[in-house]
Amino acid sequence: MAATADGQRAQGKVMAILAADGFEESELFSPKAAIEAAGGRAEVVSLKPGDIQGFRHMEKGRSIHVDKTLGEAKAEDYDAILIPGGLFNPDRLRTEKEALKFAGAFVKERKPVFSICHGPQVLISAGLVEGRTMTAVKAVQRDLANAGADVKDEPVVVDHGLVTSRTPDDLDAFNAKIVEEICEASQDCHPRHYHMAFF
């Protein structure tokens, strides 16, 4: 689902993909391919070195190599972050303080944050959704609302650099917005947004 027409729009841009075992296969590989097709790079950041296991809903899918652990990665080295969903991936990440701090650093630095399906659960645990306009898979929409987000049941919702989406069915629109945001983002693009949690 990568947009080949994007050419080299994202050249020089690097996106961190924060994921763990149990990520939804298409929600990681498809945005990664979209950024690479646009000339950018993506690095997988996880809890441990080696490979992490993807799933196609409940069935095992492709695995992917971890480029850096959370102990090695620094938000300042990336232009944006992607948090894919999956039934198990967010639960592993949201209980890890370092994962929440890493996601929060992109908010603090006003860099684009992309999350899909169950991925926004990580942002809930990091205290980053209050007052934001967002979407997620149906099962997570109520959690977002309870955490103070303004929830829209739409394929993609963009709120000052925070881009959220619902399911793999929405990946075409999600990927297009990822490429658009990462290409247009700068340090002063999105002032006065995000409530920064304290860790």
Short mmCIF file of C-alpha atoms in Angstrom, two decimals:
data_model
loop_
_atom_site.label_atom_id
_atom_site.label_comp_id
_atom_site.label_asym_id
_atom_site.label_seq_id
_atom_site.Cartn_x
_atom_site.Cartn_y
_atom_site.Cartn_z
CA MET A 1 0.00 0.00 0.00
CA ALA A 2 3.00 2.24 -0.32
CA ALA A 3 2.48 5.28 -2.49
CA THR A 4 5.09 5.04 -5.22
CA ALA A 5 4.12 8.47 -6.57
CA ASP A 6 5.69 10.08 -3.53
CA GLY A 7 9.16 9.73 -5.06
CA GLN A 8 11.77 11.12 -2.69
CA ARG A 9 9.54 13.43 -0.65
CA ALA A 10 10.70 11.88 2.61
CA GLN A 11 14.40 11.72 1.77
CA GLY A 12 16.47 12.25 4.89
CA LYS A 13 13.53 11.55 7.22
CA VAL A 14 13.72 8.70 9.71
CA MET A 15 10.67 7.24 11.47
CA ALA A 16 10.92 5.19 14.64
CA ILE A 17 8.55 2.24 14.86
CA LEU A 18 7.86 1.41 18.50
CA ALA A 19 6.72 -2.21 18.62
CA ALA A 20 7.00 -5.46 20.54
CA ASP A 21 6.02 -9.09 20.07
CA GLY A 22 2.41 -9.33 18.96
CA PHE A 23 2.27 -6.34 16.60
CA GLU A 24 -0.28 -6.47 13.78
CA GLU A 25 1.79 -7.37 10.71
CA SER A 26 0.22 -5.03 8.16
CA GLU A 27 0.13 -2.08 10.57
CA LEU A 28 3.92 -2.15 10.80
CA PHE A 29 5.05 -3.33 7.37
CA SER A 30 2.65 -1.21 5.30
CA PRO A 31 3.53 2.22 6.80
CA LYS A 32 7.20 1.21 6.78
CA ALA A 33 6.97 0.47 3.05
CA ALA A 34 5.16 3.78 2.46
CA ILE A 35 7.92 5.81 4.11
CA GLU A 36 10.62 3.88 2.25
CA ALA A 37 8.82 4.36 -1.06
CA ALA A 38 8.85 8.10 -0.34
CA GLY A 39 12.62 8.05 0.18
CA GLY A 40 12.69 7.90 3.97
CA ARG A 41 13.84 5.27 6.44
CA ALA A 42 12.22 3.44 9.33
CA GLU A 43 13.89 1.83 12.32
CA VAL A 44 12.23 -0.67 14.64
CA VAL A 45 12.66 0.17 18.32
CA SER A 46 11.67 -2.44 20.88
CA LEU A 47 12.11 -3.76 24.40
CA LYS A 48 14.79 -6.29 23.54
CA PRO A 49 17.26 -7.03 20.73
CA GLY A 50 16.74 -9.69 18.08
CA ASP A 51 13.49 -10.23 16.22
CA ILE A 52 9.90 -9.47 17.23
CA GLN A 53 6.94 -11.55 16.12
CA GLY A 54 4.11 -10.11 14.06
CA PHE A 55 0.57 -11.45 13.92
CA ARG A 56 -2.31 -11.43 11.48
CA HIS A 57 -4.93 -10.90 14.14
CA MET A 58 -4.62 -14.17 16.12
CA GLU A 59 -2.29 -16.06 13.77
CA LYS A 60 1.47 -15.70 13.61
CA GLY A 61 2.73 -13.61 10.71
CA ARG A 62 6.09 -12.20 9.67
CA SER A 63 8.73 -11.23 12.20
CA ILE A 64 11.05 -8.24 11.90
CA HIS A 65 14.51 -7.42 13.19
CA VAL A 66 14.87 -4.85 15.94
CA ASP A 67 17.22 -2.03 14.93
CA LYS A 68 17.58 -0.53 18.39
CA THR A 69 16.38 -1.27 21.88
CA LEU A 70 14.71 1.41 23.97
CA GLY A 71 17.95 1.68 25.91
CA GLU A 72 19.81 2.58 22.72
CA ALA A 73 17.27 4.73 20.85
CA LYS A 74 16.90 8.49 21.32
CA ALA A 75 13.85 10.42 20.12
CA GLU A 76 16.10 13.27 18.99
CA ASP A 77 17.48 10.99 16.26
CA TYR A 78 14.08 10.53 14.61
CA ASP A 79 11.60 12.74 12.78
CA ALA A 80 8.45 10.87 13.82
CA ILE A 81 7.18 7.78 15.61
CA LEU A 82 4.77 5.04 14.56
CA ILE A 83 3.01 2.86 17.14
CA PRO A 84 1.25 -0.01 15.35
CA GLY A 85 -1.53 -2.02 16.91
CA GLY A 86 -2.08 -5.70 17.43
CA LEU A 87 -3.88 -7.58 20.18
CA PHE A 88 -0.70 -8.11 22.23
CA ASN A 89 1.80 -5.43 21.19
CA PRO A 90 0.27 -2.42 23.04
CA ASP A 91 -0.18 -4.40 26.26
CA ARG A 92 3.54 -5.20 26.30
CA LEU A 93 4.53 -1.60 25.62
CA ARG A 94 2.12 0.24 27.88
CA THR A 95 3.48 -1.41 31.04
CA GLU A 96 7.06 -0.40 30.25
CA LYS A 97 8.10 2.98 31.60
CA GLU A 98 10.85 3.37 29.00
CA ALA A 99 8.37 2.84 26.16
CA LEU A 100 6.05 5.50 27.54
CA LYS A 101 8.94 7.94 28.01
CA PHE A 102 10.13 7.31 24.47
CA ALA A 103 6.68 8.04 23.01
CA GLY A 104 6.32 11.07 25.25
CA ALA A 105 9.62 12.50 24.03
CA PHE A 106 8.19 12.88 20.51
CA VAL A 107 5.28 14.81 21.99
CA LYS A 108 7.62 17.04 23.96
CA GLU A 109 9.67 17.75 20.85
CA ARG A 110 6.52 18.39 18.78
CA LYS A 111 7.27 15.64 16.28
CA PRO A 112 4.57 13.70 14.42
CA VAL A 113 3.07 10.73 16.23
CA PHE A 114 1.29 8.01 14.21
CA SER A 115 -0.80 5.26 15.80
CA ILE A 116 -3.37 2.79 14.53
CA CYS A 117 -5.87 0.24 15.83
CA HIS A 118 -4.91 -0.77 19.42
CA GLY A 119 -1.76 1.37 19.29
CA PRO A 120 -3.37 4.42 20.93
CA GLN A 121 -3.58 2.40 24.16
CA VAL A 122 0.11 3.21 24.58
CA LEU A 123 -0.66 6.92 24.30
CA ILE A 124 -3.44 6.52 26.89
CA SER A 125 -1.02 4.94 29.36
CA ALA A 126 1.48 7.71 28.67
CA GLY A 127 -1.11 10.35 29.56
CA LEU A 128 -1.00 11.95 26.11
CA VAL A 129 -4.58 11.86 24.84
CA GLU A 130 -6.53 14.30 27.00
CA GLY A 131 -8.04 17.05 24.86
CA ARG A 132 -6.85 15.48 21.60
CA THR A 133 -9.05 14.53 18.65
CA MET A 134 -8.38 10.88 17.80
CA THR A 135 -9.65 7.58 16.53
CA ALA A 136 -8.81 3.90 17.08
CA VAL A 137 -10.32 0.47 16.59
CA LYS A 138 -13.87 0.30 18.02
CA ALA A 139 -12.76 -1.62 21.13
CA VAL A 140 -10.36 1.19 22.10
CA GLN A 141 -12.55 4.19 21.24
CA ARG A 142 -14.33 4.09 24.62
CA ASP A 143 -10.96 3.93 26.42
CA LEU A 144 -9.86 7.02 24.51
CA ALA A 145 -13.05 8.87 25.44
CA ASN A 146 -12.67 7.89 29.11
CA ALA A 147 -9.12 9.27 29.00
CA GLY A 148 -10.39 12.65 27.77
CA ALA A 149 -9.97 12.39 23.99
CA ASP A 150 -12.50 13.67 21.48
CA VAL A 151 -13.13 10.45 19.54
CA LYS A 152 -14.13 10.33 15.87
CA ASP A 153 -15.09 7.11 14.11
CA GLU A 154 -13.27 8.01 10.90
CA PRO A 155 -10.57 6.26 8.81
CA VAL A 156 -7.89 8.80 9.75
CA VAL A 157 -7.95 11.68 12.22
CA VAL A 158 -5.24 14.36 12.21
CA ASP A 159 -4.80 16.68 15.18
CA HIS A 160 -1.74 18.94 15.01
CA GLY A 161 0.76 16.22 14.18
CA LEU A 162 -1.05 13.39 15.97
CA VAL A 163 -2.35 11.00 13.30
CA THR A 164 -4.55 8.09 14.35
CA SER A 165 -6.40 5.43 12.41
CA ARG A 166 -8.77 2.52 13.04
CA THR A 167 -7.90 -0.77 11.33
CA PRO A 168 -5.85 -2.29 8.49
CA ASP A 169 -8.76 -1.44 6.18
CA ASP A 170 -7.77 2.22 6.60
CA LEU A 171 -4.07 1.79 5.84
CA ASP A 172 -4.12 3.51 2.44
CA ALA A 173 -5.43 6.74 3.96
CA PHE A 174 -3.23 6.33 7.07
CA ASN A 175 -0.08 5.82 5.02
CA ALA A 176 -0.81 8.87 2.86
CA LYS A 177 -1.14 11.05 5.97
CA ILE A 178 2.04 9.61 7.47
CA VAL A 179 4.04 10.59 4.40
CA GLU A 180 2.39 14.01 4.27
CA GLU A 181 3.03 14.79 7.94
CA ILE A 182 6.60 13.55 8.08
CA CYS A 183 7.48 15.55 4.97
CA GLU A 184 5.91 18.76 6.21
CA ALA A 185 6.86 18.57 9.88
CA SER A 186 9.29 20.97 11.48
CA GLN A 187 10.01 21.98 15.03
CA ASP A 188 7.58 24.91 14.88
CA CYS A 189 4.86 23.31 12.76
CA HIS A 190 2.61 22.28 15.62
CA PRO A 191 2.79 24.77 18.49
CA ARG A 192 0.61 24.68 21.55
CA HIS A 193 -0.48 21.08 21.31
CA TYR A 194 -0.17 18.01 23.49
CA HIS A 195 -0.49 17.90 27.21
CA MET A 196 2.82 16.47 28.36
CA ALA A 197 2.58 13.80 31.02
CA PHE A 198 5.09 13.53 33.82
CA PHE A 199 6.92 10.25 34.23
#
